[in-house]
Each structure stands twice: as C-alpha cells, then as structure tokens.
CSV table of C-alpha atoms in Angstrom, one decimal:
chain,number,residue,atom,x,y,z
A,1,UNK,CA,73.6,271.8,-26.9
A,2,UNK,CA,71.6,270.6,-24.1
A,3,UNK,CA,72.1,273.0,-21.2
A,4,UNK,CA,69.8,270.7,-18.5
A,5,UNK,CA,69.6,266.5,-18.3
A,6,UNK,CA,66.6,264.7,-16.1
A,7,UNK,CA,67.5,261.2,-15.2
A,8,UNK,CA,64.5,258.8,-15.4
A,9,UNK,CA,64.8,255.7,-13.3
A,10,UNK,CA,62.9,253.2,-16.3
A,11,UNK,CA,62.0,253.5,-19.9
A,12,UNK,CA,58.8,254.2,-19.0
A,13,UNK,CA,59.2,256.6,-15.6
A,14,UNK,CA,55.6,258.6,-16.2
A,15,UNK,CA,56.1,260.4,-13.0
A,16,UNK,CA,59.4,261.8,-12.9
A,17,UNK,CA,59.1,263.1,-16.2
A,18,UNK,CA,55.7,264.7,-15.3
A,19,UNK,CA,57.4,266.6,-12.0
A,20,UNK,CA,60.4,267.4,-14.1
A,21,UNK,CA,58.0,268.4,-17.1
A,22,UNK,CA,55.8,270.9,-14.1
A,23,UNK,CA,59.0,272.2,-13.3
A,24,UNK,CA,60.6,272.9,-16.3
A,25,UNK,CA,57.9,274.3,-18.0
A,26,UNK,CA,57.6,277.0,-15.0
A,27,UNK,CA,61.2,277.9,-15.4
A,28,UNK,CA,60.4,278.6,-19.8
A,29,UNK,CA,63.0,275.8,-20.2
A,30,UNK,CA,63.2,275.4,-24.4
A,31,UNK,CA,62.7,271.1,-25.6
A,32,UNK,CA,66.3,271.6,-27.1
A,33,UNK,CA,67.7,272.6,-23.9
A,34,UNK,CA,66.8,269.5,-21.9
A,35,UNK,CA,68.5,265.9,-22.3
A,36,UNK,CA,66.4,262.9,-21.2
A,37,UNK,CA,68.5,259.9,-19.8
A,38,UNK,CA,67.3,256.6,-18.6
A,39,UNK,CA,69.1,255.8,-15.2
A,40,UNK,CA,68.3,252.8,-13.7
A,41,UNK,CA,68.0,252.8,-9.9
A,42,UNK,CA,67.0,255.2,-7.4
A,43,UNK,CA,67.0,258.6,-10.1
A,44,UNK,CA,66.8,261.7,-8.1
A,45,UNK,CA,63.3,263.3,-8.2
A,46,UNK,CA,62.7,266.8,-9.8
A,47,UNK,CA,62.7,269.9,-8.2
A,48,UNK,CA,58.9,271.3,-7.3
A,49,UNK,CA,58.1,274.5,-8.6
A,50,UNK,CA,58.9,277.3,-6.3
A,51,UNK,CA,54.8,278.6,-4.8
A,52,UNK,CA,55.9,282.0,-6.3
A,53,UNK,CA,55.7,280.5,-10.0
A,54,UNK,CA,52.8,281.1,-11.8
A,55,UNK,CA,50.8,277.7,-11.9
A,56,UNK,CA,49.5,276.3,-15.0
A,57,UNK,CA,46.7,273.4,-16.1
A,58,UNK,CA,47.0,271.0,-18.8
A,59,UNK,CA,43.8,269.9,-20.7
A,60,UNK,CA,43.0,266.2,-20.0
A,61,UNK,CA,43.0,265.3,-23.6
A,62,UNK,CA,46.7,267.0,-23.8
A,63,UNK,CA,48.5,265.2,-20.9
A,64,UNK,CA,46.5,261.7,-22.6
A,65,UNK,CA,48.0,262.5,-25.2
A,66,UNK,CA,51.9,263.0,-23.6
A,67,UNK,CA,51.2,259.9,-21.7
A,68,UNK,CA,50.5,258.0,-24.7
A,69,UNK,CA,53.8,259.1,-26.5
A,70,UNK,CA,55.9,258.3,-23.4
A,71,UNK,CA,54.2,254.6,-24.0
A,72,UNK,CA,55.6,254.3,-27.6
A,73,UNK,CA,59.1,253.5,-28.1
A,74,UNK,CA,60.2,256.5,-30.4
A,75,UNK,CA,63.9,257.3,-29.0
A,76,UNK,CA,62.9,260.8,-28.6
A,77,UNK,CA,59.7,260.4,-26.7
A,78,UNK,CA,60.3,262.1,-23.7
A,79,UNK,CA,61.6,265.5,-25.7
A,80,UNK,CA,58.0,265.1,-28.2
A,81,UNK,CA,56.2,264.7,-24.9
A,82,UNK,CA,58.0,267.9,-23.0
A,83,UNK,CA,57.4,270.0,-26.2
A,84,UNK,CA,53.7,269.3,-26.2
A,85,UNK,CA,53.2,270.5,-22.8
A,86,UNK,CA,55.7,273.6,-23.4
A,87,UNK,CA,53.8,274.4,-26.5
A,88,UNK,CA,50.7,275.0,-25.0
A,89,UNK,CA,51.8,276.2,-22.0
A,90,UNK,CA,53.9,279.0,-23.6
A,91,UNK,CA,51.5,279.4,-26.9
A,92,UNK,CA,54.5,278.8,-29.4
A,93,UNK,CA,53.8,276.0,-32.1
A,94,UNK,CA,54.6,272.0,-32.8
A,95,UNK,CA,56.3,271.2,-35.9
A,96,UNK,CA,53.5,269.5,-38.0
A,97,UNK,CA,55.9,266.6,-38.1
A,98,UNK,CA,56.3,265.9,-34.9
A,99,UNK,CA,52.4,266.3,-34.4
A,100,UNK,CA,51.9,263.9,-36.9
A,101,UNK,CA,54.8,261.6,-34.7
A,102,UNK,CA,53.1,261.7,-32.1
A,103,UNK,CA,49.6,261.2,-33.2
A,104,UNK,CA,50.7,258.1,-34.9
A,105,UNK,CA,52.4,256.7,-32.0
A,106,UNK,CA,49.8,257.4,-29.5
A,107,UNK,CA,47.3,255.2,-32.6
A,108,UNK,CA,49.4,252.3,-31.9
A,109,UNK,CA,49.4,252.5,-28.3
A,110,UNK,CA,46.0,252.4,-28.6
A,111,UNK,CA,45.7,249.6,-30.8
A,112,UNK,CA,48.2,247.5,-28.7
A,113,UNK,CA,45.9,248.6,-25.3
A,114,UNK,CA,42.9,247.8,-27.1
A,115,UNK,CA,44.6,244.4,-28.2
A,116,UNK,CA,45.9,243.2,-24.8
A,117,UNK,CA,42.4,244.0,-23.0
A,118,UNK,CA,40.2,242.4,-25.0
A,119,UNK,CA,42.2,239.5,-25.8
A,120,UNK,CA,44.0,239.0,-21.9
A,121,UNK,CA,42.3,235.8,-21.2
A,122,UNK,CA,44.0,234.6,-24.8
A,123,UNK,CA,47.1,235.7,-24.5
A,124,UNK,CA,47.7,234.4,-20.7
A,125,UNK,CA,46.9,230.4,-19.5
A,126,UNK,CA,46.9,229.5,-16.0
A,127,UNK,CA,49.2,226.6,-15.0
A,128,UNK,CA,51.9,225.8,-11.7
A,129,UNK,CA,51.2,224.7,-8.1
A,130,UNK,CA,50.2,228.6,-7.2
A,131,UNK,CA,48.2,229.2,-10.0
A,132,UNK,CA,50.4,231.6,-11.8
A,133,UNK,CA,49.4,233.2,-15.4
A,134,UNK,CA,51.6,233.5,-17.8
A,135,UNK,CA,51.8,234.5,-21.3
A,136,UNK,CA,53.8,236.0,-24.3
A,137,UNK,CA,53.3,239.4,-26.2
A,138,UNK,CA,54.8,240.6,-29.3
A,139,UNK,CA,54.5,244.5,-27.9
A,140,UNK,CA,55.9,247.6,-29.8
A,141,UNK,CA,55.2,249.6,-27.5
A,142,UNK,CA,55.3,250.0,-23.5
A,143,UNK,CA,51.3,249.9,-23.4
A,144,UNK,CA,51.6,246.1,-21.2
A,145,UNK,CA,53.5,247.9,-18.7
A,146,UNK,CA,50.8,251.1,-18.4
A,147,UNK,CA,47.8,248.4,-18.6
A,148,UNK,CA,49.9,246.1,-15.7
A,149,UNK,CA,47.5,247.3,-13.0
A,150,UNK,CA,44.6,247.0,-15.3
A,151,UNK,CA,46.1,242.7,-15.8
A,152,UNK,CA,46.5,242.7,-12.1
A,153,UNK,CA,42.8,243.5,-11.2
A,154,UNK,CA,41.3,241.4,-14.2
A,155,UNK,CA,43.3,238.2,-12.7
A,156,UNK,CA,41.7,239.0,-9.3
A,157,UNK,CA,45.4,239.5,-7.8
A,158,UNK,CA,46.9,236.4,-9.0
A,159,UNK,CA,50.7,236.4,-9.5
A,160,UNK,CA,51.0,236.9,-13.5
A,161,UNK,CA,54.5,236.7,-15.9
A,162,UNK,CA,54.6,238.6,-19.0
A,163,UNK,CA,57.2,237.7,-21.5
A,164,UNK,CA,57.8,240.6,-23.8
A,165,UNK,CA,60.2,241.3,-26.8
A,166,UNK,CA,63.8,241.8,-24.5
A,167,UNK,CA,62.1,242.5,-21.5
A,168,UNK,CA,59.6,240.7,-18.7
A,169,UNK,CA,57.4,241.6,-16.2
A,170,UNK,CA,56.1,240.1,-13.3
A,171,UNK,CA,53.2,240.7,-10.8
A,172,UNK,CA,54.3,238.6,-7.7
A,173,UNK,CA,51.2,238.9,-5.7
A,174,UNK,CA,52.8,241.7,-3.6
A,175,UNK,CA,54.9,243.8,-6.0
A,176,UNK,CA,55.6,244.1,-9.9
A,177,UNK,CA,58.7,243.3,-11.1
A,178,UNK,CA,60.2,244.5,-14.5
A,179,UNK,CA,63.6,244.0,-16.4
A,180,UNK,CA,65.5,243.1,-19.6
A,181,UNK,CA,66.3,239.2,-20.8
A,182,UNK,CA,69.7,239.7,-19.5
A,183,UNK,CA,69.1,241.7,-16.5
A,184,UNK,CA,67.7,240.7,-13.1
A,185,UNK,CA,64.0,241.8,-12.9
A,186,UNK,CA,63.4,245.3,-10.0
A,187,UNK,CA,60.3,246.4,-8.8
A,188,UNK,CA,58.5,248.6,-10.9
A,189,UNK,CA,56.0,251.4,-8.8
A,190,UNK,CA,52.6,251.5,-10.5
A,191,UNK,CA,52.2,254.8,-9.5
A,192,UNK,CA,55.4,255.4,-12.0
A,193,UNK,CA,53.6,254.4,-15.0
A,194,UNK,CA,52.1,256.9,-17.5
A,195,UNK,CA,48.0,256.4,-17.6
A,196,UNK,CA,46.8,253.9,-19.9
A,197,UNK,CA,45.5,254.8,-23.1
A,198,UNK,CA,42.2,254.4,-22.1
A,199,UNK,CA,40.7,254.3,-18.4
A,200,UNK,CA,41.0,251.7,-16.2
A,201,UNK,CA,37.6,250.2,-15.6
A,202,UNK,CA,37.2,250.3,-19.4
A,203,UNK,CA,37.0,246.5,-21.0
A,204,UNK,CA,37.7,245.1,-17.0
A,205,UNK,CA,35.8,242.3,-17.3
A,206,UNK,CA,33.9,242.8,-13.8
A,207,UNK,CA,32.4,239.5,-13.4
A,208,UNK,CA,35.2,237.5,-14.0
A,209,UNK,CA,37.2,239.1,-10.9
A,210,UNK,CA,37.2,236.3,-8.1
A,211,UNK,CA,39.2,238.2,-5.5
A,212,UNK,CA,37.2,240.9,-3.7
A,213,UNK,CA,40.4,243.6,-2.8
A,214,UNK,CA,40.5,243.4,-6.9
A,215,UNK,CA,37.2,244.6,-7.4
A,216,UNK,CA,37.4,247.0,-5.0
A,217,UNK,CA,40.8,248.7,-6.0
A,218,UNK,CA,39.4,248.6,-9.4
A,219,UNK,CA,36.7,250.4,-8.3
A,220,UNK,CA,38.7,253.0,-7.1
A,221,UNK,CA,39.7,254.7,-10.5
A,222,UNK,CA,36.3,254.7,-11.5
A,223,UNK,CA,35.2,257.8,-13.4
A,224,UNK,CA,32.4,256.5,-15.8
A,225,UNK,CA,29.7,259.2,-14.3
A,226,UNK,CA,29.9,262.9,-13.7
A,227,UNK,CA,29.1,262.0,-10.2
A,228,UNK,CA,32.6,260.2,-9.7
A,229,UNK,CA,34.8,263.1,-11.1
A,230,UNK,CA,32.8,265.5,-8.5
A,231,UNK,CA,32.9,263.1,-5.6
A,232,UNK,CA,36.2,263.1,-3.5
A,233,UNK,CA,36.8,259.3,-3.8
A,234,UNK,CA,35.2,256.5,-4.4
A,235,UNK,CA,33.4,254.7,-1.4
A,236,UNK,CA,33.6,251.0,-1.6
A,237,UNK,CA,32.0,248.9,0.5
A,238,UNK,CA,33.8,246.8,3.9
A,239,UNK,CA,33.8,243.8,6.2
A,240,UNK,CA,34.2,240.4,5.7
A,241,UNK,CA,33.8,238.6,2.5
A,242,UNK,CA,32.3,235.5,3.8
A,243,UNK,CA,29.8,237.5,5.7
A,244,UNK,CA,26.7,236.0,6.0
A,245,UNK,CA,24.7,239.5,6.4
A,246,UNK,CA,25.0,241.9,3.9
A,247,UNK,CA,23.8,245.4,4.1
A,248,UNK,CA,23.5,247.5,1.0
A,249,UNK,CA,22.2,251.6,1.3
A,250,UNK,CA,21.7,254.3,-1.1
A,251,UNK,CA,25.2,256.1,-1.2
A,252,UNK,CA,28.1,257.8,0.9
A,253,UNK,CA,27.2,260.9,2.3
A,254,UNK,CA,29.7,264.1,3.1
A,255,UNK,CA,31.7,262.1,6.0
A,256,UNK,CA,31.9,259.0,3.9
A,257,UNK,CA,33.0,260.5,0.7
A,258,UNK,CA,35.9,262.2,3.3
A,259,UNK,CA,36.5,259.5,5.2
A,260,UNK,CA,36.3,256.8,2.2
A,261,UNK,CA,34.4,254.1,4.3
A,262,UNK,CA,30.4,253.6,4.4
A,263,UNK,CA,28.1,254.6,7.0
A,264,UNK,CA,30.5,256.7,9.2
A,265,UNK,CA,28.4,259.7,9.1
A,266,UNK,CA,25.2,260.4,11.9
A,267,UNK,CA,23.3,257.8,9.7
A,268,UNK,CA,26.0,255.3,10.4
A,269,UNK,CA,26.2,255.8,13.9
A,270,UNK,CA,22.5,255.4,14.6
A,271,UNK,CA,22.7,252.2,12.2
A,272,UNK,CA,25.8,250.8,14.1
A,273,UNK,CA,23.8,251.8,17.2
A,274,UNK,CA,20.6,249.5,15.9
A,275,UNK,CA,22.7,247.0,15.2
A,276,UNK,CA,23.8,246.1,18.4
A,277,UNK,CA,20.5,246.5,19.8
A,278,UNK,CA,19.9,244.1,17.3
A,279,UNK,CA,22.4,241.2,18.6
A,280,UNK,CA,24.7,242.1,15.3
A,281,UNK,CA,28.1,242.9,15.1
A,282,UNK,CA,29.4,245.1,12.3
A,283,UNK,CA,32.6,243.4,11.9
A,284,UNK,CA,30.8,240.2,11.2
A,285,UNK,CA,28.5,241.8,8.4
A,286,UNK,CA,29.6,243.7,5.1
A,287,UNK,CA,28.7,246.6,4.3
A,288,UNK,CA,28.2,248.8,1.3
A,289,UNK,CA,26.3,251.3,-1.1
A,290,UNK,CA,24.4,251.0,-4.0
A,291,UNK,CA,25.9,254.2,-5.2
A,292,UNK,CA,30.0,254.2,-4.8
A,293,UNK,CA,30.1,258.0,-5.0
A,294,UNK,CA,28.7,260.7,-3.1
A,295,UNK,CA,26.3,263.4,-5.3
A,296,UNK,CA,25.7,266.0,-3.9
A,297,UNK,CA,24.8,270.0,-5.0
A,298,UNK,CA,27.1,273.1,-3.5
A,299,UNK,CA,25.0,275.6,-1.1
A,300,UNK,CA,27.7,278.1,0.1
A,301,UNK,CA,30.5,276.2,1.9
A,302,UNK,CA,28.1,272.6,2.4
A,303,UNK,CA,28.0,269.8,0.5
A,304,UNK,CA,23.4,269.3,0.1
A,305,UNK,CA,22.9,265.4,-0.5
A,306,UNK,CA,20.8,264.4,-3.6
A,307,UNK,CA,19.5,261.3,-4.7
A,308,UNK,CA,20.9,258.8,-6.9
A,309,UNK,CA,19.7,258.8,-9.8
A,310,UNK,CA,19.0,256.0,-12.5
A,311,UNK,CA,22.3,256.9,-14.3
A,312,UNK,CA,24.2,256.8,-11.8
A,313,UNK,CA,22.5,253.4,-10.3
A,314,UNK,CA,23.2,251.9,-13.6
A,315,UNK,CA,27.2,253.1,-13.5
A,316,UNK,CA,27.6,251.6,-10.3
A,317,UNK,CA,25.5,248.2,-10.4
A,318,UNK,CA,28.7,246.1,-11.6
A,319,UNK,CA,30.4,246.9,-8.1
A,320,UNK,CA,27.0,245.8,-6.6
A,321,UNK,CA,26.7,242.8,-8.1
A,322,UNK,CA,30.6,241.7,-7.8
A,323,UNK,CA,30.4,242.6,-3.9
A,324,UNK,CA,27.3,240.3,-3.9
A,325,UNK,CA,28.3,237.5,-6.3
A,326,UNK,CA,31.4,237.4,-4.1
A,327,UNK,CA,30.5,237.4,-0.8
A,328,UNK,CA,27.1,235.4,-1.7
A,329,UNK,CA,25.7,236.5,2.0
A,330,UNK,CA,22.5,234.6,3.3
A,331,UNK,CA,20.8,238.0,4.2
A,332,UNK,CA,20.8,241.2,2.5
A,333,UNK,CA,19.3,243.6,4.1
A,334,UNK,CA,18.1,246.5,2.0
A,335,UNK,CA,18.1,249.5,3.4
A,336,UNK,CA,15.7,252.3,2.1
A,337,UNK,CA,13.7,252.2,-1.2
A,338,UNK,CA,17.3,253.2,-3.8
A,339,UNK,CA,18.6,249.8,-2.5
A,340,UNK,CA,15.9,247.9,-2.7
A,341,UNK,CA,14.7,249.0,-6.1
A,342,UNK,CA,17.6,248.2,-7.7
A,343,UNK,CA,18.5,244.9,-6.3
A,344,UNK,CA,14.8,243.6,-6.7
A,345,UNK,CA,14.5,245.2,-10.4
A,346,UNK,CA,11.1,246.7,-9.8
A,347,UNK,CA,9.6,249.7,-7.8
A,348,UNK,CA,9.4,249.4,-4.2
A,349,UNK,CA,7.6,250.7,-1.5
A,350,UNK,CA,9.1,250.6,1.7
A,351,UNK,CA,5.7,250.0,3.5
A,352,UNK,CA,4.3,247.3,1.6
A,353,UNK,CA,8.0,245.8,1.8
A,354,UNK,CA,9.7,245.5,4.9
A,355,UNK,CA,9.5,243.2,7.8
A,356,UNK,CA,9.1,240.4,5.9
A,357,UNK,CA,11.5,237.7,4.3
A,358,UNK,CA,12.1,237.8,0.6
A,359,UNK,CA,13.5,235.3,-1.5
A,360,UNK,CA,15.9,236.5,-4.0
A,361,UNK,CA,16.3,234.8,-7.2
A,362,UNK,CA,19.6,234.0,-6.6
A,363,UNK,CA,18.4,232.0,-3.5
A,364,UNK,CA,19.6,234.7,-0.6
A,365,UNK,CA,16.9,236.2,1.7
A,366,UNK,CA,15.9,239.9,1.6
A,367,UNK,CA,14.6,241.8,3.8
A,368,UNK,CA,13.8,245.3,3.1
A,369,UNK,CA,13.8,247.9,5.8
A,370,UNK,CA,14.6,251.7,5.8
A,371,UNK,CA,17.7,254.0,5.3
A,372,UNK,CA,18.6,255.0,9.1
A,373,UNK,CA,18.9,258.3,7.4
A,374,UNK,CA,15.1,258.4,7.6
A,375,UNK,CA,15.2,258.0,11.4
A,376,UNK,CA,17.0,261.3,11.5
A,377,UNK,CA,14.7,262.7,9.5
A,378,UNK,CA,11.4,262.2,11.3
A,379,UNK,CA,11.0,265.5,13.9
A,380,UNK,CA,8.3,264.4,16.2
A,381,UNK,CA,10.3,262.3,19.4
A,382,UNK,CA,7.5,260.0,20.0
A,383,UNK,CA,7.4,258.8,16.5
A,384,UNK,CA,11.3,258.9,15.8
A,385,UNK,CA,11.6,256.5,19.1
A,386,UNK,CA,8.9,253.9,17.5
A,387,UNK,CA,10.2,254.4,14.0
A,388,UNK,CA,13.5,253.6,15.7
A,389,UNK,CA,12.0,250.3,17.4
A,390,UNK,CA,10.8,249.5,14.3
A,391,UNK,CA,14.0,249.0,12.8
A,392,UNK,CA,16.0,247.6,15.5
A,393,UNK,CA,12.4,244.9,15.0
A,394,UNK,CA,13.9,244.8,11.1
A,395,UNK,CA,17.3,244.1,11.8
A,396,UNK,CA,16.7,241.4,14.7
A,397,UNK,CA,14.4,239.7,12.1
A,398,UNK,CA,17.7,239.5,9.7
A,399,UNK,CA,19.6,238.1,12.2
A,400,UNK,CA,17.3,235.4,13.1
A,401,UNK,CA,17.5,234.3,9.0
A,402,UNK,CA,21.2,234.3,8.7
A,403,UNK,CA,21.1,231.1,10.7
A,404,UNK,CA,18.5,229.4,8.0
A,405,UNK,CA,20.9,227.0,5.9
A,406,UNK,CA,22.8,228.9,2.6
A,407,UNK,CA,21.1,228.9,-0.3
C-alpha cells in the first residue's frame, strides 16, 4: 500500500512531478510506495533534496521520454514516468511491459505533436472583433497543452481558444486558461507543462510570426546549433520595432551572453559612444546580432571570442530576417564584414564597402561600416582616433538616409 502521496495541481503538472520525482528518487523511494493524486488548486510543492544527498543526472533522451508519458492519458502515467527515472537512477530494471507502455504512448504523443504543428493554420480560423483564433481538436493525449506555447508564438501572440474532447484552453493574450466543459477555465503556468515532444522552434513557422515579442521569445528556446547549448542564453536583439535605423553585428560577446542584451560589452559602449557623436539615439534605433548566441573557446577561467561560423550564420538567419521583415527599417547599418556578408549574400570587404549607400533588394538602404570591436582592436592611438572618426563619419552618413522617403 502506498506509504507516500504527491498532490499535482493539473492533469498535466510537469513540474511538481519533476521536483517530487528529484526528491523522491534521493530518498530510494520504491514506484509502489508513492500515490499520484490530481488536486486542483494551489498543490503544495515538493520538498528539495537536502545539499547532503548525493545528486544525480538524467540523460536528455530519458527525461523526453518521462515527459512524453506524463503527455499521454494512461491513468498510471505519473507512476510509469517515476519508475523510469528510479530505474535508472538506482540500476534495477523496467518491466518489459511497461517499457513497451510507455514507448507506445510517447509514439502517439508524437504523432498528435507532429499533427497539430504542421496542420495549426488548418485546424484554427481567425474570426471576432479582436481577432481571436479558434479551433477544434480531437486530442488523445495532452500534447495541445505541452505545444500551447509553441500555438502562442506561431499566432504571433494573438488570443487563441482550443476546444478539446471535455476540456478547453485559452490563450487570453496575457495568460492561458485551461479547464473541463463543466468547470470554469484557471490559469494554466507554461512553465508547468512537461516539454513538448519535440523542441520548440521545430516546425515554427518563422515567417509567418507578425508580432516581434513572438519571435523573440521564440527565439529564446533555441537550441538548433552546438553553439546555443554552450552559450548562457540566447541574445536577441532590442529597441523599437518601427525603428527606422537598424543595426545588425556579428554576435554577443561574454557581457552580452551574461547580461542577455546586445552591445553592452566595451564594444557597445564605444558604439553607443559613436552614436551620439553621430546625432543618433539608441532608443530610437534597433539593435541586434547576426549570431543570437555567443561562441566562444574556454582558456583557464575566460571565455576567448571566436568567429561565427557559416553553420551557425545559417541557424540563426530566420531571427535575422524576422527582426528585419518586421521592423522593415530604412537603414541598416552593417556593422563589420559577418553582418554584411550575410545580409548581402556575397563576400564583402569592408574597404571596398563602407561609406557608401547600398540599395538592398528589398528597397532599404545599407550601409556597411565596421564592428566597433575593431576600434578596440587597432593599438596605435593616432590611428585608433582616425579609425574612430571614420566611423562616427559612417554612422552620421546613416543618419542623414533615414530621412530619404521608405522604400
């Protein structure tokens, strides 16, 4: 008989079954000792391991794996999920049966994750005075409620209803709602909800996000490259989104991969220096990064800057092209030769470049200058202080073209 019971707050509560899971699993707890009991309401959280237990890590393809069972509606999900962690945490072994349970449920998550993505702008129509999308889903499994943040992002914000078989769920615009027919709908964290079956960014259909907080939340859980699973966070670009100067760089250094904002580093300061030499003010421009991610090699306790690389160009030139197709500045300014190369598609040299107006094929005007990095970079004074003029030159030139009619 069940010696221990967890109380879960929803059908679906990911995270207080992973802290009970951590804790439980430290203590040796047996599957058949635990009961699992959905209490709606404000569930009391788990105990944390005491720091004198000996800590333990899951393989990523494991906990998947437990996430995707918690997703399926077997009525002993929970305990298959617990004893998959416990199993390999303590070496003992899974019944073949309830491997094979599990494997098939986590199949049909997959299938019903795989379903909703690709077929989202089928399944939900736009209609009402604010817009709202709203559609039906014949679900058998929990997979719509792991993939809500994905629907949020992929319909750029936009309040969304999802009718469900005995339940509903609701993206207001400022919180998710969820509930049964009969019952009134409560808010539902995100950060509750097991991982989907497959990552975020996978099938998010980039270019059809119209809200720019979308695309940059979404950007957030990107992991496509080694270089993101290194980095410390992913560093999205800021300012206004009608801007009509846009400055694009190379990618975060060490401060901006702490910090999580662009250009806050020495680099930044110079450039934010320039720029009001230059009659700009930042908070009228946006500003970003080719790269989202810092790369960087380890030398002792520092973190050694090294260049982007096609790969990782490539991974991050949907978040580009978003920030740009939203904002749809009349300047961008590219700053160094990674920016410039890959926004004009070809090689570039920064001499035979800069200082002069460019007319990008989408209309917009470029201009091409260097990386303020470079500026730090150049150890005779003499030369650093007309490299340094040279730029502020670059920058003034910008701001005389953002006054030329949009294109």
């Amino acid at each position: 008989m069940p010696q221990t019971t967890i109380a879960l707050a929803h059908s679906i509560d990911f995270a207080r079954w992973r802290a009970a899971t951590r804790d439980l699993v430290t203590r040796r707890v047996p599957p058949d000792d635990i009961a699992w009991h959905i209490t709606p309401g404000d569930a009391p959280a788990a105990a944390a391991p005491s720091p004198a237990d000996q800590p333990f890590r899951i393989p990523r393809e494991t906990m998947q794996l437990a996430a995707d069972v918690v997703q399926s509606m077997l009525p002993d999900r929970f305990t298959l999920a617990y004893g998959l962690i416990y199993a390999h945490v303590t070496g003992t072994d899974i019944a073949p049966s309830d491997l094979a349970r599990m494997e098939d449920a986590a199949k049909t998550v997959r299938a019903e994750t795989v379903h909703l993505r690709h077929d989202l702008f089928t399944l939900m129509q736009r209609s009402g005075a604010n817009d709202t999308w709203h559609g039906t889903l014949d679900a058998t499994t929990y997979a719509p409620e792991s993939n809500a943040r994905f629907m949020t992002f992929q319909l750029s914000l936009a309040p969304w209803r999802l009718s469900l078989p005995g339940r509903r769920m609701e993206w207001t615009g400022r919180e998710l709602l969820h509930g049964q027919d009969d019952a009134v709908a409560a808010p539902l964290a995100f950060n509750s909800l097991p991982p989907p079956a497959m990552p975020l960014v996978t099938d998010l259909d980039i270019p059809r996000i119209t809200a720019l907080p979308a695309v940059a939340l979404a950007a957030k859980t990107c992991r496509i490259c080694p270089m993101a699973r290194r980095a410390t966070q992913t560093v999205f670009g800021e300012g206004r989104s009608d801007a009509r100067m846009m400055f694009v760089g190379e990618q975060p250094g060490d401060r901006e991969d702490i910090a999580g904002r662009p250009f806050v580093g020495p680099a930044g300061q110079l450039f934010d220096r320039a720029l009001l030499e230059a009659g700009i003010e930042r908070d009228d421009t946006y500003v970003t990064n080719t790269v989202k991610h810092f790369k960087f090699r380890p030398r002792g306790t520092r973190r050694i800057h090294e260049k982007a690389g096609p790969e990782e160009i490539a991974a991050c030139a949907p978040w580009l092209a978003a920030e740009r197709r939203i904002i749809r500045p009349h300047v961008l300014v590219m700053l160094g030769a990674t920016a410039a190369s890959a926004l004009l598609g070809r090689h570039v040299t920064i001499g035979r470049e800069r200082s002069r107006a460019i007319t990008l094929e989408d209309g917009t005007t470029g201009v091409v200058t260097v990386h303020p990095s470079f500026l730090l970079r150049v150890p005779d004074e003499d030369a650093r202080t007309r490299e340094y003029a040279r730029f502020v030159a670059d920058l003034r030139l910008a701001a005389d073209l953002r006054s030329a009619p949009p294109p």
